PDB file of C-alpha atoms in Angstrom:
ATOM      1  CA  HIS A   9      -3.119  20.414  -1.611  1.00  0.00           C
ATOM      2  CA  VAL A  10      -2.228  16.844  -0.554  1.00  0.00           C
ATOM      3  CA  GLN A  11      -4.780  14.314   0.596  1.00  0.00           C
ATOM      4  CA  LEU A  12      -3.856  11.407   2.811  1.00  0.00           C
ATOM      5  CA  VAL A  13      -5.923   8.230   2.502  1.00  0.00           C
ATOM      6  CA  GLU A  14      -5.730   5.445   5.052  1.00  0.00           C
ATOM      7  CA  SER A  15      -6.665   1.827   4.438  1.00  0.00           C
ATOM      8  CA  GLY A  16      -6.234  -1.568   6.037  1.00  0.00           C
ATOM      9  CA  GLY A  17      -8.441  -1.219   9.069  1.00  0.00           C
ATOM     10  CA  GLY A  18     -10.964  -3.837  10.082  1.00  0.00           C
ATOM     11  CA  SER A  19     -12.009  -6.241  12.779  1.00  0.00           C
ATOM     12  CA  VAL A  20      -9.534  -8.687  14.254  1.00  0.00           C
ATOM     13  CA  GLN A  21      -9.379 -11.072  17.172  1.00  0.00           C
ATOM     14  CA  VAL A  22      -7.253 -10.449  20.237  1.00  0.00           C
ATOM     15  CA  GLY A  23      -3.672 -11.344  19.461  1.00  0.00           C
ATOM     16  CA  GLY A  24      -4.123 -10.792  15.754  1.00  0.00           C
ATOM     17  CA  SER A  25      -2.372  -8.450  13.359  1.00  0.00           C
ATOM     18  CA  LEU A  26      -3.275  -5.735  10.890  1.00  0.00           C
ATOM     19  CA  ARG A  27      -1.268  -3.512   8.579  1.00  0.00           C
ATOM     20  CA  LEU A  28      -2.486  -0.012   7.959  1.00  0.00           C
ATOM     21  CA  SER A  29      -1.457   2.007   4.919  1.00  0.00           C
ATOM     22  CA  CYS A  30      -1.563   5.726   4.248  1.00  0.00           C
ATOM     23  CA  THR A  31      -1.075   7.004   0.718  1.00  0.00           C
ATOM     24  CA  ALA A  32      -0.693  10.596  -0.379  1.00  0.00           C
ATOM     25  CA  SER A  33      -2.778  11.843  -3.296  1.00  0.00           C
ATOM     26  CA  ARG A  34       0.407  12.820  -5.066  1.00  0.00           C
ATOM     27  CA  ASN A  35       3.894  11.558  -4.602  1.00  0.00           C
ATOM     28  CA  GLU A  36       5.239  14.066  -2.147  1.00  0.00           C
ATOM     29  CA  PRO A  37       8.639  12.996  -0.827  1.00  0.00           C
ATOM     30  CA  HIS A  38       9.304  16.110   1.181  1.00  0.00           C
ATOM     31  CA  PHE A  39       7.305  15.384   4.297  1.00  0.00           C
ATOM     32  CA  LYS A  40       9.864  15.398   7.102  1.00  0.00           C
ATOM     33  CA  VAL A  41       7.515  13.894   9.689  1.00  0.00           C
ATOM     34  CA  MET A  42       4.830  11.272   9.179  1.00  0.00           C
ATOM     35  CA  ALA A  43       2.907   9.736  12.033  1.00  0.00           C
ATOM     36  CA  TRP A  44      -0.010   7.588  13.088  1.00  0.00           C
ATOM     37  CA  PHE A  45      -2.518   8.750  15.675  1.00  0.00           C
ATOM     38  CA  ARG A  46      -5.558   7.045  17.085  1.00  0.00           C
ATOM     39  CA  ARG A  47      -8.700   8.048  18.909  1.00  0.00           C
ATOM     40  CA  ALA A  48     -10.655   5.542  20.951  1.00  0.00           C
ATOM     41  CA  PRO A  49     -14.267   6.240  21.945  1.00  0.00           C
ATOM     42  CA  GLY A  50     -14.361   8.652  24.861  1.00  0.00           C
ATOM     43  CA  LYS A  51     -10.612   9.224  24.817  1.00  0.00           C
ATOM     44  CA  GLU A  52      -8.221  11.888  23.597  1.00  0.00           C
ATOM     45  CA  ARG A  53      -6.382  11.514  20.314  1.00  0.00           C
ATOM     46  CA  GLU A  54      -3.115   9.693  20.982  1.00  0.00           C
ATOM     47  CA  GLY A  55       0.116   9.717  19.035  1.00  0.00           C
ATOM     48  CA  VAL A  56       0.998   6.112  18.197  1.00  0.00           C
ATOM     49  CA  ALA A  57       4.183   6.229  16.128  1.00  0.00           C
ATOM     50  CA  VAL A  58       6.282   8.589  14.025  1.00  0.00           C
ATOM     51  CA  ILE A  59       8.933   8.274  11.346  1.00  0.00           C
ATOM     52  CA  TYR A  60      11.288  11.030  10.289  1.00  0.00           C
ATOM     53  CA  ARG A  61      12.785  11.672   6.876  1.00  0.00           C
ATOM     54  CA  PRO A  62      15.524  11.395   5.759  1.00  0.00           C
ATOM     55  CA  SER A  63      16.936   9.805   8.925  1.00  0.00           C
ATOM     56  CA  GLY A  64      14.318   7.063   9.192  1.00  0.00           C
ATOM     57  CA  VAL A  65      14.304   7.534  12.963  1.00  0.00           C
ATOM     58  CA  THR A  66      11.136   6.187  14.577  1.00  0.00           C
ATOM     59  CA  ASN A  67       9.454   6.669  17.913  1.00  0.00           C
ATOM     60  CA  TYR A  68       6.505   4.965  19.555  1.00  0.00           C
ATOM     61  CA  ALA A  69       4.007   5.473  22.305  1.00  0.00           C
ATOM     62  CA  ASP A  70       4.761   3.313  25.311  1.00  0.00           C
ATOM     63  CA  THR A  71       1.430   1.550  24.837  1.00  0.00           C
ATOM     64  CA  VAL A  72       2.482   0.110  21.460  1.00  0.00           C
ATOM     65  CA  GLN A  73       6.254  -0.171  21.794  1.00  0.00           C
ATOM     66  CA  GLY A  74       7.380  -3.618  20.733  1.00  0.00           C
ATOM     67  CA  ARG A  75       4.079  -4.491  19.061  1.00  0.00           C
ATOM     68  CA  PHE A  76       3.706  -1.862  16.336  1.00  0.00           C
ATOM     69  CA  THR A  77       6.151  -0.942  13.578  1.00  0.00           C
ATOM     70  CA  ILE A  78       5.972   2.205  11.482  1.00  0.00           C
ATOM     71  CA  SER A  79       7.627   2.307   8.087  1.00  0.00           C
ATOM     72  CA  ARG A  80       7.602   4.383   4.949  1.00  0.00           C
ATOM     73  CA  GLU A  81       8.047   3.490   1.302  1.00  0.00           C
ATOM     74  CA  VAL A  82       9.678   6.547  -0.162  1.00  0.00           C
ATOM     75  CA  ALA A  83       9.118   5.661  -3.835  1.00  0.00           C
ATOM     76  CA  THR A  84       5.347   5.722  -3.401  1.00  0.00           C
ATOM     77  CA  ASN A  85       5.291   7.934  -0.301  1.00  0.00           C
ATOM     78  CA  THR A  86       3.199   5.323   1.470  1.00  0.00           C
ATOM     79  CA  LEU A  87       3.215   5.138   5.239  1.00  0.00           C
ATOM     80  CA  TYR A  88       2.586   1.830   6.982  1.00  0.00           C
ATOM     81  CA  LEU A  89       1.742   0.709  10.484  1.00  0.00           C
ATOM     82  CA  GLN A  90       2.216  -2.986  11.191  1.00  0.00           C
ATOM     83  CA  MET A  91       0.238  -3.861  14.295  1.00  0.00           C
ATOM     84  CA  ASN A  92       0.829  -7.162  16.064  1.00  0.00           C
ATOM     85  CA  SER A  93      -0.444  -8.711  19.295  1.00  0.00           C
ATOM     86  CA  LEU A  94      -3.520  -6.536  19.178  1.00  0.00           C
ATOM     87  CA  THR A  95      -5.629  -6.065  22.275  1.00  0.00           C
ATOM     88  CA  PRO A  96      -9.087  -4.546  22.813  1.00  0.00           C
ATOM     89  CA  GLU A  97      -7.319  -1.404  24.065  1.00  0.00           C
ATOM     90  CA  ASP A  98      -6.047  -0.883  20.504  1.00  0.00           C
ATOM     91  CA  THR A  99      -9.594  -0.437  19.238  1.00  0.00           C
ATOM     92  CA  ALA A 100      -9.774   3.055  17.772  1.00  0.00           C
ATOM     93  CA  MET A 101      -9.981   5.139  14.641  1.00  0.00           C
ATOM     94  CA  TYR A 102      -6.454   5.400  13.258  1.00  0.00           C
ATOM     95  CA  TYR A 103      -5.267   8.486  11.399  1.00  0.00           C
ATOM     96  CA  CYS A 104      -2.122   9.282   9.496  1.00  0.00           C
ATOM     97  CA  ALA A 105      -0.637  12.742   9.623  1.00  0.00           C
ATOM     98  CA  ALA A 106       2.154  14.522   7.774  1.00  0.00           C
ATOM     99  CA  ARG A 107       4.260  17.607   8.298  1.00  0.00           C
ATOM    100  CA  TRP A 108       6.634  19.402   5.932  1.00  0.00           C
ATOM    101  CA  ALA A 109       9.200  20.580   8.464  1.00  0.00           C
ATOM    102  CA  TYR A 110      11.096  18.758  11.184  1.00  0.00           C
ATOM    103  CA  GLU A 111       9.527  18.886  14.625  1.00  0.00           C
ATOM    104  CA  ASP A 112      10.429  16.704  17.588  1.00  0.00           C
ATOM    105  CA  ARG A 113       7.071  17.160  19.357  1.00  0.00           C
ATOM    106  CA  TRP A 114       5.732  14.405  17.183  1.00  0.00           C
ATOM    107  CA  ASN A 115       2.851  13.383  19.432  1.00  0.00           C
ATOM    108  CA  PHE A 116       1.358  16.871  19.498  1.00  0.00           C
ATOM    109  CA  ALA A 117      -1.456  16.769  16.929  1.00  0.00           C
ATOM    110  CA  GLY A 118      -1.351  20.498  16.300  1.00  0.00           C
ATOM    111  CA  ILE A 119       1.989  20.405  14.474  1.00  0.00           C
ATOM    112  CA  TYR A 120       0.758  18.447  11.444  1.00  0.00           C
ATOM    113  CA  ASP A 121      -0.105  20.008   8.089  1.00  0.00           C
ATOM    114  CA  TYR A 122      -2.250  17.177   6.697  1.00  0.00           C
ATOM    115  CA  TRP A 123      -4.512  14.489   8.102  1.00  0.00           C
ATOM    116  CA  GLY A 124      -6.267  11.504   6.643  1.00  0.00           C
ATOM    117  CA  GLN A 125      -9.915  10.655   7.239  1.00  0.00           C
ATOM    118  CA  GLY A 126      -9.130   7.641   9.382  1.00  0.00           C
ATOM    119  CA  THR A 127      -9.573   3.891   9.275  1.00  0.00           C
ATOM    120  CA  GLN A 128     -11.336   1.936  12.009  1.00  0.00           C
ATOM    121  CA  VAL A 129      -9.587  -0.860  13.896  1.00  0.00           C
ATOM    122  CA  THR A 130     -11.692  -3.068  16.144  1.00  0.00           C
ATOM    123  CA  VAL A 131     -10.153  -5.771  18.319  1.00  0.00           C
ATOM    124  CA  SER A 132     -12.384  -8.235  20.134  1.00  0.00           C
TER     125      SER A 132
END
């Protein structure tokens, strides 16, 4: 069993930046799909960004395109989300998710095999 642990959340002012990290409990390089989701109070869980292995292809929600960057350090199997130009609408609990097999429906939460516990991001 693999555990995913997020870190890097916190409180930040409007326009600020944060970098989230997600580390697997063991170095597992075979995840084909790794993604970030978020859930704001009173809203549905939303796919934020995805990165595919081995291609490195990324995709983003329209709401974060151009402001957020997803990346992955293969050696440590750590997933990152660099978030810039943050707005109050970005306030949410952020989760990382991982899937063994390729799937192009990346923003459908049901496809993922593992989830982290989440890290809170508050923008004010």
